[in-house]
PDB file of N, CA, C and O in Angstrom:
ATOM      1  N   UNK T 190     119.188  96.321   9.487  1.00 45.00           N
ATOM      2  CA  UNK T 190     118.143  97.093   8.832  1.00 45.00           C
ATOM      3  C   UNK T 190     117.992  98.481   9.441  1.00 45.00           C
ATOM      4  O   UNK T 190     117.694  99.415   8.719  1.00 45.00           O
ATOM      5  N   UNK T 191     118.190  98.565  10.746  1.00 56.00           N
ATOM      6  CA  UNK T 191     118.084  99.880  11.383  1.00 56.00           C
ATOM      7  C   UNK T 191     119.081 100.859  10.788  1.00 56.00           C
ATOM      8  O   UNK T 191     118.754 102.015  10.536  1.00 56.00           O
ATOM      9  N   UNK T 192     120.313 100.389  10.550  1.00 57.00           N
ATOM     10  CA  UNK T 192     121.345 101.262   9.960  1.00 57.00           C
ATOM     11  C   UNK T 192     120.940 101.714   8.565  1.00 57.00           C
ATOM     12  O   UNK T 192     121.108 102.879   8.209  1.00 57.00           O
ATOM     13  N   UNK T 193     120.405 100.798   7.767  1.00 46.00           N
ATOM     14  CA  UNK T 193     119.954 101.167   6.418  1.00 46.00           C
ATOM     15  C   UNK T 193     118.815 102.168   6.482  1.00 46.00           C
ATOM     16  O   UNK T 193     118.765 103.121   5.715  1.00 46.00           O
ATOM     17  N   UNK T 194     117.891 101.953   7.394  1.00 52.00           N
ATOM     18  CA  UNK T 194     116.755 102.853   7.532  1.00 52.00           C
ATOM     19  C   UNK T 194     117.220 104.251   7.914  1.00 52.00           C
ATOM     20  O   UNK T 194     116.750 105.249   7.365  1.00 52.00           O
ATOM     21  N   UNK T 195     118.161 104.346   8.826  1.00 54.00           N
ATOM     22  CA  UNK T 195     118.689 105.656   9.227  1.00 54.00           C
ATOM     23  C   UNK T 195     119.462 106.318   8.087  1.00 54.00           C
ATOM     24  O   UNK T 195     119.454 107.524   7.941  1.00 54.00           O
ATOM     25  N   UNK T 196     120.118 105.505   7.266  1.00 53.00           N
ATOM     26  CA  UNK T 196     120.944 106.044   6.178  1.00 53.00           C
ATOM     27  C   UNK T 196     120.103 106.663   5.069  1.00 53.00           C
ATOM     28  O   UNK T 196     120.512 107.598   4.423  1.00 53.00           O
ATOM     29  N   UNK T 197     118.949 106.158   4.827  1.00 57.00           N
ATOM     30  CA  UNK T 197     118.170 106.720   3.732  1.00 57.00           C
ATOM     31  C   UNK T 197     116.760 106.193   3.671  1.00 57.00           C
ATOM     32  O   UNK T 197     116.001 106.547   2.797  1.00 57.00           O
ATOM     33  N   UNK T 198     116.413 105.346   4.589  1.00 57.00           N
ATOM     34  CA  UNK T 198     115.064 104.810   4.601  1.00 57.00           C
ATOM     35  C   UNK T 198     114.949 103.539   3.779  1.00 57.00           C
ATOM     36  O   UNK T 198     115.714 103.317   2.847  1.00 57.00           O
ATOM     37  N   UNK T 199     114.029 102.732   4.187  1.00 59.00           N
ATOM     38  CA  UNK T 199     113.749 101.495   3.467  1.00 59.00           C
ATOM     39  C   UNK T 199     112.437 101.649   2.716  1.00 59.00           C
ATOM     40  O   UNK T 199     111.475 102.192   3.247  1.00 59.00           O
ATOM     41  N   UNK T 200     112.404 101.190   1.504  1.00 66.00           N
ATOM     42  CA  UNK T 200     111.172 101.211   0.726  1.00 66.00           C
ATOM     43  C   UNK T 200     110.459  99.873   0.864  1.00 66.00           C
ATOM     44  O   UNK T 200     111.111  98.832   0.904  1.00 66.00           O
ATOM     45  N   UNK T 201     109.126  99.906   0.900  1.00 79.00           N
ATOM     46  CA  UNK T 201     108.405  98.642   0.838  1.00 79.00           C
ATOM     47  C   UNK T 201     108.641  98.025  -0.547  1.00 79.00           C
ATOM     48  O   UNK T 201     108.448  98.695  -1.555  1.00 79.00           O
ATOM     49  N   UNK T 202     109.100  96.794  -0.566  1.00 83.00           N
ATOM     50  CA  UNK T 202     109.373  96.163  -1.859  1.00 83.00           C
ATOM     51  C   UNK T 202     109.150  94.659  -1.788  1.00 83.00           C
ATOM     52  O   UNK T 202     109.094  94.088  -0.710  1.00 83.00           O
ATOM     53  N   UNK T 203     109.005  94.066  -2.965  1.00 87.00           N
ATOM     54  CA  UNK T 203     108.920  92.614  -3.091  1.00 87.00           C
ATOM     55  C   UNK T 203     109.826  92.183  -4.238  1.00 87.00           C
ATOM     56  O   UNK T 203     110.021  92.910  -5.201  1.00 87.00           O
ATOM     57  N   UNK T 204     110.388  91.001  -4.094  1.00 88.00           N
ATOM     58  CA  UNK T 204     111.253  90.410  -5.112  1.00 88.00           C
ATOM     59  C   UNK T 204     110.778  89.001  -5.369  1.00 88.00           C
ATOM     60  O   UNK T 204     110.324  88.309  -4.462  1.00 88.00           O
ATOM     61  N   UNK T 205     110.903  88.556  -6.610  1.00 92.00           N
ATOM     62  CA  UNK T 205     110.574  87.171  -6.945  1.00 92.00           C
ATOM     63  C   UNK T 205     111.501  86.717  -8.070  1.00 92.00           C
ATOM     64  O   UNK T 205     111.677  87.437  -9.066  1.00 92.00           O
ATOM     65  N   UNK T 206     112.103  85.553  -7.921  1.00 91.00           N
ATOM     66  CA  UNK T 206     112.970  85.053  -8.995  1.00 91.00           C
ATOM     67  C   UNK T 206     112.140  84.594 -10.194  1.00 91.00           C
ATOM     68  O   UNK T 206     110.996  84.164 -10.048  1.00 91.00           O
ATOM     69  N   UNK T 207     112.727  84.697 -11.366  1.00 90.00           N
ATOM     70  CA  UNK T 207     112.133  84.127 -12.575  1.00 90.00           C
ATOM     71  C   UNK T 207     112.841  82.795 -12.774  1.00 90.00           C
ATOM     72  O   UNK T 207     114.029  82.756 -13.089  1.00 90.00           O
ATOM     73  N   UNK T 208     112.128  81.708 -12.551  1.00 89.00           N
ATOM     74  CA  UNK T 208     112.723  80.371 -12.600  1.00 89.00           C
ATOM     75  C   UNK T 208     112.164  79.628 -13.807  1.00 89.00           C
ATOM     76  O   UNK T 208     110.949  79.475 -13.951  1.00 89.00           O
ATOM     77  N   UNK T 209     113.057  79.195 -14.674  1.00 87.00           N
ATOM     78  CA  UNK T 209     112.687  78.423 -15.869  1.00 87.00           C
ATOM     79  C   UNK T 209     113.509  77.146 -15.865  1.00 87.00           C
ATOM     80  O   UNK T 209     114.734  77.192 -15.769  1.00 87.00           O
ATOM     81  N   UNK T 210     112.829  76.033 -15.945  1.00 86.00           N
ATOM     82  CA  UNK T 210     113.461  74.711 -15.917  1.00 86.00           C
ATOM     83  C   UNK T 210     114.399  74.566 -14.718  1.00 86.00           C
ATOM     84  O   UNK T 210     115.521  74.076 -14.827  1.00 86.00           O
ATOM     85  N   UNK T 211     113.932  75.052 -13.552  1.00 89.00           N
ATOM     86  CA  UNK T 211     114.703  74.913 -12.332  1.00 89.00           C
ATOM     87  C   UNK T 211     115.891  75.848 -12.201  1.00 89.00           C
ATOM     88  O   UNK T 211     116.667  75.756 -11.271  1.00 89.00           O
ATOM     89  N   UNK T 212     116.036  76.776 -13.137  1.00 90.00           N
ATOM     90  CA  UNK T 212     117.173  77.699 -13.138  1.00 90.00           C
ATOM     91  C   UNK T 212     116.690  79.141 -13.048  1.00 90.00           C
ATOM     92  O   UNK T 212     115.799  79.540 -13.805  1.00 90.00           O
ATOM     93  N   UNK T 213     117.246  79.900 -12.138  1.00 92.00           N
ATOM     94  CA  UNK T 213     116.886  81.316 -12.025  1.00 92.00           C
ATOM     95  C   UNK T 213     117.498  82.079 -13.197  1.00 92.00           C
ATOM     96  O   UNK T 213     118.710  82.055 -13.392  1.00 92.00           O
ATOM     97  N   UNK T 214     116.640  82.733 -13.993  1.00 90.00           N
ATOM     98  CA  UNK T 214     117.131  83.475 -15.163  1.00 90.00           C
ATOM     99  C   UNK T 214     116.985  84.979 -14.993  1.00 90.00           C
ATOM    100  O   UNK T 214     117.410  85.743 -15.840  1.00 90.00           O
ATOM    101  N   UNK T 215     116.366  85.384 -13.908  1.00 92.00           N
ATOM    102  CA  UNK T 215     116.177  86.814 -13.693  1.00 92.00           C
ATOM    103  C   UNK T 215     115.431  87.065 -12.401  1.00 92.00           C
ATOM    104  O   UNK T 215     115.227  86.158 -11.597  1.00 92.00           O
ATOM    105  N   UNK T 216     114.990  88.308 -12.242  1.00 92.00           N
ATOM    106  CA  UNK T 216     114.353  88.713 -11.003  1.00 92.00           C
ATOM    107  C   UNK T 216     113.295  89.768 -11.305  1.00 92.00           C
ATOM    108  O   UNK T 216     113.550  90.695 -12.077  1.00 92.00           O
ATOM    109  N   UNK T 217     112.117  89.598 -10.722  1.00 93.00           N
ATOM    110  CA  UNK T 217     111.102  90.647 -10.763  1.00 93.00           C
ATOM    111  C   UNK T 217     111.235  91.461  -9.486  1.00 93.00           C
ATOM    112  O   UNK T 217     111.435  90.910  -8.408  1.00 93.00           O
ATOM    113  N   UNK T 218     111.084  92.771  -9.606  1.00 90.00           N
ATOM    114  CA  UNK T 218     111.214  93.685  -8.481  1.00 90.00           C
ATOM    115  C   UNK T 218     110.073  94.688  -8.550  1.00 90.00           C
ATOM    116  O   UNK T 218     109.750  95.189  -9.629  1.00 90.00           O
ATOM    117  N   UNK T 219     109.465  94.982  -7.437  1.00 88.00           N
ATOM    118  CA  UNK T 219     108.449  96.031  -7.382  1.00 88.00           C
ATOM    119  C   UNK T 219     108.578  96.747  -6.045  1.00 88.00           C
ATOM    120  O   UNK T 219     108.888  96.135  -5.026  1.00 88.00           O
ATOM    121  N   UNK T 220     108.339  98.049  -6.064  1.00 84.00           N
ATOM    122  CA  UNK T 220     108.375  98.806  -4.819  1.00 84.00           C
ATOM    123  C   UNK T 220     107.312  99.887  -4.847  1.00 84.00           C
ATOM    124  O   UNK T 220     106.642 100.090  -5.847  1.00 84.00           O
ATOM    125  N   UNK T 221     107.193 100.555  -3.728  1.00 80.00           N
ATOM    126  CA  UNK T 221     106.304 101.703  -3.604  1.00 80.00           C
ATOM    127  C   UNK T 221     107.159 102.887  -3.183  1.00 80.00           C
ATOM    128  O   UNK T 221     107.581 102.990  -2.042  1.00 80.00           O
ATOM    129  N   UNK T 222     107.408 103.765  -4.099  1.00 76.00           N
ATOM    130  CA  UNK T 222     108.229 104.934  -3.816  1.00 76.00           C
ATOM    131  C   UNK T 222     107.526 105.846  -2.814  1.00 76.00           C
ATOM    132  O   UNK T 222     108.160 106.538  -2.033  1.00 76.00           O
ATOM    133  N   UNK T 223     106.204 105.794  -2.808  1.00 77.00           N
ATOM    134  CA  UNK T 223     105.434 106.648  -1.896  1.00 77.00           C
ATOM    135  C   UNK T 223     105.669 106.277  -0.436  1.00 77.00           C
ATOM    136  O   UNK T 223     105.337 107.042   0.462  1.00 77.00           O
ATOM    137  N   UNK T 224     106.215 105.081  -0.189  1.00 71.00           N
ATOM    138  CA  UNK T 224     106.436 104.636   1.175  1.00 71.00           C
ATOM    139  C   UNK T 224     105.243 103.912   1.765  1.00 71.00           C
ATOM    140  O   UNK T 224     105.313 103.394   2.868  1.00 71.00           O
ATOM    141  N   UNK T 225     104.134 103.898   1.033  1.00 79.00           N
ATOM    142  CA  UNK T 225     102.939 103.193   1.502  1.00 79.00           C
ATOM    143  C   UNK T 225     103.245 101.707   1.630  1.00 79.00           C
ATOM    144  O   UNK T 225     103.916 101.128   0.777  1.00 79.00           O
ATOM    145  N   UNK T 226     102.775 101.098   2.696  1.00 79.00           N
ATOM    146  CA  UNK T 226     103.053  99.685   2.925  1.00 79.00           C
ATOM    147  C   UNK T 226     102.420  98.805   1.857  1.00 79.00           C
ATOM    148  O   UNK T 226     101.389  99.149   1.287  1.00 79.00           O
ATOM    149  N   UNK T 227     103.055  97.676   1.604  1.00 81.00           N
ATOM    150  CA  UNK T 227     102.494  96.667   0.715  1.00 81.00           C
ATOM    151  C   UNK T 227     101.663  95.708   1.551  1.00 81.00           C
ATOM    152  O   UNK T 227     102.123  95.212   2.576  1.00 81.00           O
ATOM    153  N   UNK T 228     100.459  95.431   1.101  1.00 84.00           N
ATOM    154  CA  UNK T 228      99.595  94.503   1.829  1.00 84.00           C
ATOM    155  C   UNK T 228      99.925  93.073   1.426  1.00 84.00           C
ATOM    156  O   UNK T 228     100.622  92.830   0.430  1.00 84.00           O
ATOM    157  N   UNK T 229      99.413  92.130   2.179  1.00 85.00           N
ATOM    158  CA  UNK T 229      99.573  90.722   1.810  1.00 85.00           C
ATOM    159  C   UNK T 229      98.941  90.465   0.447  1.00 85.00           C
ATOM    160  O   UNK T 229      99.472  89.704  -0.354  1.00 85.00           O
ATOM    161  N   UNK T 230      97.829  91.122   0.184  1.00 90.00           N
ATOM    162  CA  UNK T 230      97.164  90.969  -1.119  1.00 90.00           C
ATOM    163  C   UNK T 230      98.049  91.485  -2.249  1.00 90.00           C
ATOM    164  O   UNK T 230      98.136  90.868  -3.319  1.00 90.00           O
ATOM    165  N   UNK T 231      98.715  92.612  -2.034  1.00 88.00           N
ATOM    166  CA  UNK T 231      99.660  93.138  -3.031  1.00 88.00           C
ATOM    167  C   UNK T 231     100.763  92.125  -3.314  1.00 88.00           C
ATOM    168  O   UNK T 231     101.095  91.849  -4.467  1.00 88.00           O
ATOM    169  N   UNK T 232     101.341  91.578  -2.253  1.00 86.00           N
ATOM    170  CA  UNK T 232     102.436  90.615  -2.399  1.00 86.00           C
ATOM    171  C   UNK T 232     101.952  89.351  -3.104  1.00 86.00           C
ATOM    172  O   UNK T 232     102.635  88.848  -4.004  1.00 86.00           O
ATOM    173  N   UNK T 233     100.788  88.853  -2.724  1.00 91.00           N
ATOM    174  CA  UNK T 233     100.267  87.644  -3.362  1.00 91.00           C
ATOM    175  C   UNK T 233     100.016  87.868  -4.849  1.00 91.00           C
ATOM    176  O   UNK T 233     100.315  87.007  -5.678  1.00 91.00           O
ATOM    177  N   UNK T 234      99.478  89.027  -5.208  1.00 93.00           N
ATOM    178  CA  UNK T 234      99.262  89.353  -6.618  1.00 93.00           C
ATOM    179  C   UNK T 234     100.576  89.408  -7.383  1.00 93.00           C
ATOM    180  O   UNK T 234     100.688  88.921  -8.509  1.00 93.00           O
ATOM    181  N   UNK T 235     101.582  89.993  -6.769  1.00 92.00           N
ATOM    182  CA  UNK T 235     102.904  90.079  -7.388  1.00 92.00           C
ATOM    183  C   UNK T 235     103.483  88.688  -7.614  1.00 92.00           C
ATOM    184  O   UNK T 235     103.983  88.378  -8.692  1.00 92.00           O
ATOM    185  N   UNK T 236     103.415  87.829  -6.581  1.00 92.00           N
ATOM    186  CA  UNK T 236     103.970  86.482  -6.710  1.00 92.00           C
ATOM    187  C   UNK T 236     103.189  85.660  -7.736  1.00 92.00           C
ATOM    188  O   UNK T 236     103.773  84.868  -8.479  1.00 92.00           O
ATOM    189  N   UNK T 237     101.884  85.871  -7.810  1.00 95.00           N
ATOM    190  CA  UNK T 237     101.077  85.185  -8.823  1.00 95.00           C
ATOM    191  C   UNK T 237     101.524  85.628 -10.221  1.00 95.00           C
ATOM    192  O   UNK T 237     101.670  84.800 -11.124  1.00 95.00           O
ATOM    193  N   UNK T 238     101.727  86.926 -10.409  1.00 94.00           N
ATOM    194  CA  UNK T 238     102.226  87.441 -11.683  1.00 94.00           C
ATOM    195  C   UNK T 238     103.557  86.783 -12.042  1.00 94.00           C
ATOM    196  O   UNK T 238     103.762  86.354 -13.181  1.00 94.00           O
ATOM    197  N   UNK T 239     104.468  86.707 -11.082  1.00 92.00           N
ATOM    198  CA  UNK T 239     105.788  86.120 -11.330  1.00 92.00           C
ATOM    199  C   UNK T 239     105.663  84.656 -11.735  1.00 92.00           C
ATOM    200  O   UNK T 239     106.359  84.195 -12.648  1.00 92.00           O
ATOM    201  N   UNK T 240     104.771  83.911 -11.091  1.00 92.00           N
ATOM    202  CA  UNK T 240     104.578  82.502 -11.439  1.00 92.00           C
ATOM    203  C   UNK T 240     104.014  82.368 -12.852  1.00 92.00           C
ATOM    204  O   UNK T 240     104.446  81.508 -13.628  1.00 92.00           O
ATOM    205  N   UNK T 241     103.042  83.207 -13.192  1.00 94.00           N
ATOM    206  CA  UNK T 241     102.452  83.155 -14.529  1.00 94.00           C
ATOM    207  C   UNK T 241     103.484  83.523 -15.593  1.00 94.00           C
ATOM    208  O   UNK T 241     103.525  82.917 -16.666  1.00 94.00           O
ATOM    209  N   UNK T 242     104.309  84.511 -15.315  1.00 94.00           N
ATOM    210  CA  UNK T 242     105.355  84.900 -16.263  1.00 94.00           C
ATOM    211  C   UNK T 242     106.342  83.752 -16.460  1.00 94.00           C
ATOM    212  O   UNK T 242     106.758  83.467 -17.593  1.00 94.00           O
ATOM    213  N   UNK T 243     106.716  83.064 -15.384  1.00 92.00           N
ATOM    214  CA  UNK T 243     107.638  81.930 -15.494  1.00 92.00           C
ATOM    215  C   UNK T 243     107.027  80.832 -16.352  1.00 92.00           C
ATOM    216  O   UNK T 243     107.724  80.213 -17.171  1.00 92.00           O
ATOM    217  N   UNK T 244     105.722  80.588 -16.194  1.00 93.00           N
ATOM    218  CA  UNK T 244     105.055  79.596 -17.053  1.00 93.00           C
ATOM    219  C   UNK T 244     105.116  80.020 -18.519  1.00 93.00           C
ATOM    220  O   UNK T 244     105.314  79.188 -19.406  1.00 93.00           O
ATOM    221  N   UNK T 245     104.953  81.313 -18.771  1.00 94.00           N
ATOM    222  CA  UNK T 245     105.053  81.820 -20.140  1.00 94.00           C
ATOM    223  C   UNK T 245     106.451  81.611 -20.716  1.00 94.00           C
ATOM    224  O   UNK T 245     106.601  81.194 -21.868  1.00 94.00           O
ATOM    225  N   UNK T 246     107.467  81.873 -19.916  1.00 92.00           N
ATOM    226  CA  UNK T 246     108.845  81.645 -20.371  1.00 92.00           C
ATOM    227  C   UNK T 246     109.081  80.161 -20.653  1.00 92.00           C
ATOM    228  O   UNK T 246     109.744  79.803 -21.626  1.00 92.00           O
ATOM    229  N   UNK T 247     108.550  79.291 -19.802  1.00 92.00           N
ATOM    230  CA  UNK T 247     108.674  77.835 -20.012  1.00 92.00           C
ATOM    231  C   UNK T 247     108.049  77.447 -21.350  1.00 92.00           C
ATOM    232  O   UNK T 247     108.618  76.671 -22.118  1.00 92.00           O
ATOM    233  N   UNK T 248     106.872  77.998 -21.642  1.00 93.00           N
ATOM    234  CA  UNK T 248     106.162  77.692 -22.885  1.00 93.00           C
ATOM    235  C   UNK T 248     106.975  78.149 -24.095  1.00 93.00           C
ATOM    236  O   UNK T 248     107.150  77.398 -25.058  1.00 93.00           O
ATOM    237  N   UNK T 249     107.489  79.368 -24.037  1.00 93.00           N
ATOM    238  CA  UNK T 249     108.283  79.897 -25.154  1.00 93.00           C
ATOM    239  C   UNK T 249     109.530  79.049 -25.364  1.00 93.00           C
ATOM    240  O   UNK T 249     109.884  78.710 -26.503  1.00 93.00           O
ATOM    241  N   UNK T 250     110.188  78.658 -24.287  1.00 89.00           N
ATOM    242  CA  UNK T 250     111.379  77.832 -24.383  1.00 89.00           C
ATOM    243  C   UNK T 250     111.060  76.471 -24.997  1.00 89.00           C
ATOM    244  O   UNK T 250     111.786  75.969 -25.852  1.00 89.00           O
ATOM    245  N   UNK T 251     109.938  75.881 -24.571  1.00 89.00           N
ATOM    246  CA  UNK T 251     109.532  74.584 -25.121  1.00 89.00           C
ATOM    247  C   UNK T 251     109.238  74.684 -26.613  1.00 89.00           C
ATOM    248  O   UNK T 251     109.632  73.816 -27.385  1.00 89.00           O
ATOM    249  N   UNK T 252     108.561  75.752 -27.031  1.00 90.00           N
ATOM    250  CA  UNK T 252     108.266  75.942 -28.465  1.00 90.00           C
ATOM    251  C   UNK T 252     109.543  76.169 -29.258  1.00 90.00           C
ATOM    252  O   UNK T 252     109.689  75.669 -30.372  1.00 90.00           O
ATOM    253  N   UNK T 253     110.482  76.916 -28.691  1.00 90.00           N
ATOM    254  CA  UNK T 253     111.730  77.200 -29.386  1.00 90.00           C
ATOM    255  C   UNK T 253     112.554  75.936 -29.574  1.00 90.00           C
ATOM    256  O   UNK T 253     113.214  75.749 -30.590  1.00 90.00           O
ATOM    257  N   UNK T 254     112.501  75.022 -28.583  1.00 86.00           N
ATOM    258  CA  UNK T 254     113.292  73.788 -28.707  1.00 86.00           C
ATOM    259  C   UNK T 254     112.707  72.828 -29.752  1.00 86.00           C
ATOM    260  O   UNK T 254     113.415  71.996 -30.259  1.00 86.00           O
ATOM    261  N   UNK T 255     111.407  72.982 -30.025  1.00 85.00           N
ATOM    262  CA  UNK T 255     110.774  72.112 -31.042  1.00 85.00           C
ATOM    263  C   UNK T 255     111.063  72.604 -32.451  1.00 85.00           C
ATOM    264  O   UNK T 255     110.891  71.854 -33.395  1.00 85.00           O
ATOM    265  N   UNK T 256     111.471  73.839 -32.595  1.00 74.00           N
ATOM    266  CA  UNK T 256     111.692  74.411 -33.943  1.00 74.00           C
ATOM    267  C   UNK T 256     113.019  73.968 -34.516  1.00 74.00           C
ATOM    268  O   UNK T 256     113.965  73.682 -33.925  1.00 74.00           O
TER     269      UNK T 256
END
């Protein structure tokens, strides 16, 4: 990480997989270009969003399979 930081700096970021039916179908990514640190509250909100989105994808998939 030190080498990456010296090369161009590291941005504060969070990643969360989009998991539907036990399979990763994508990835959510968020960062702060300003360089301001992400708080634990920021990260928890992001992960909550990712979980809710995955539930939405599960619902859409379930409805599509019934059609």
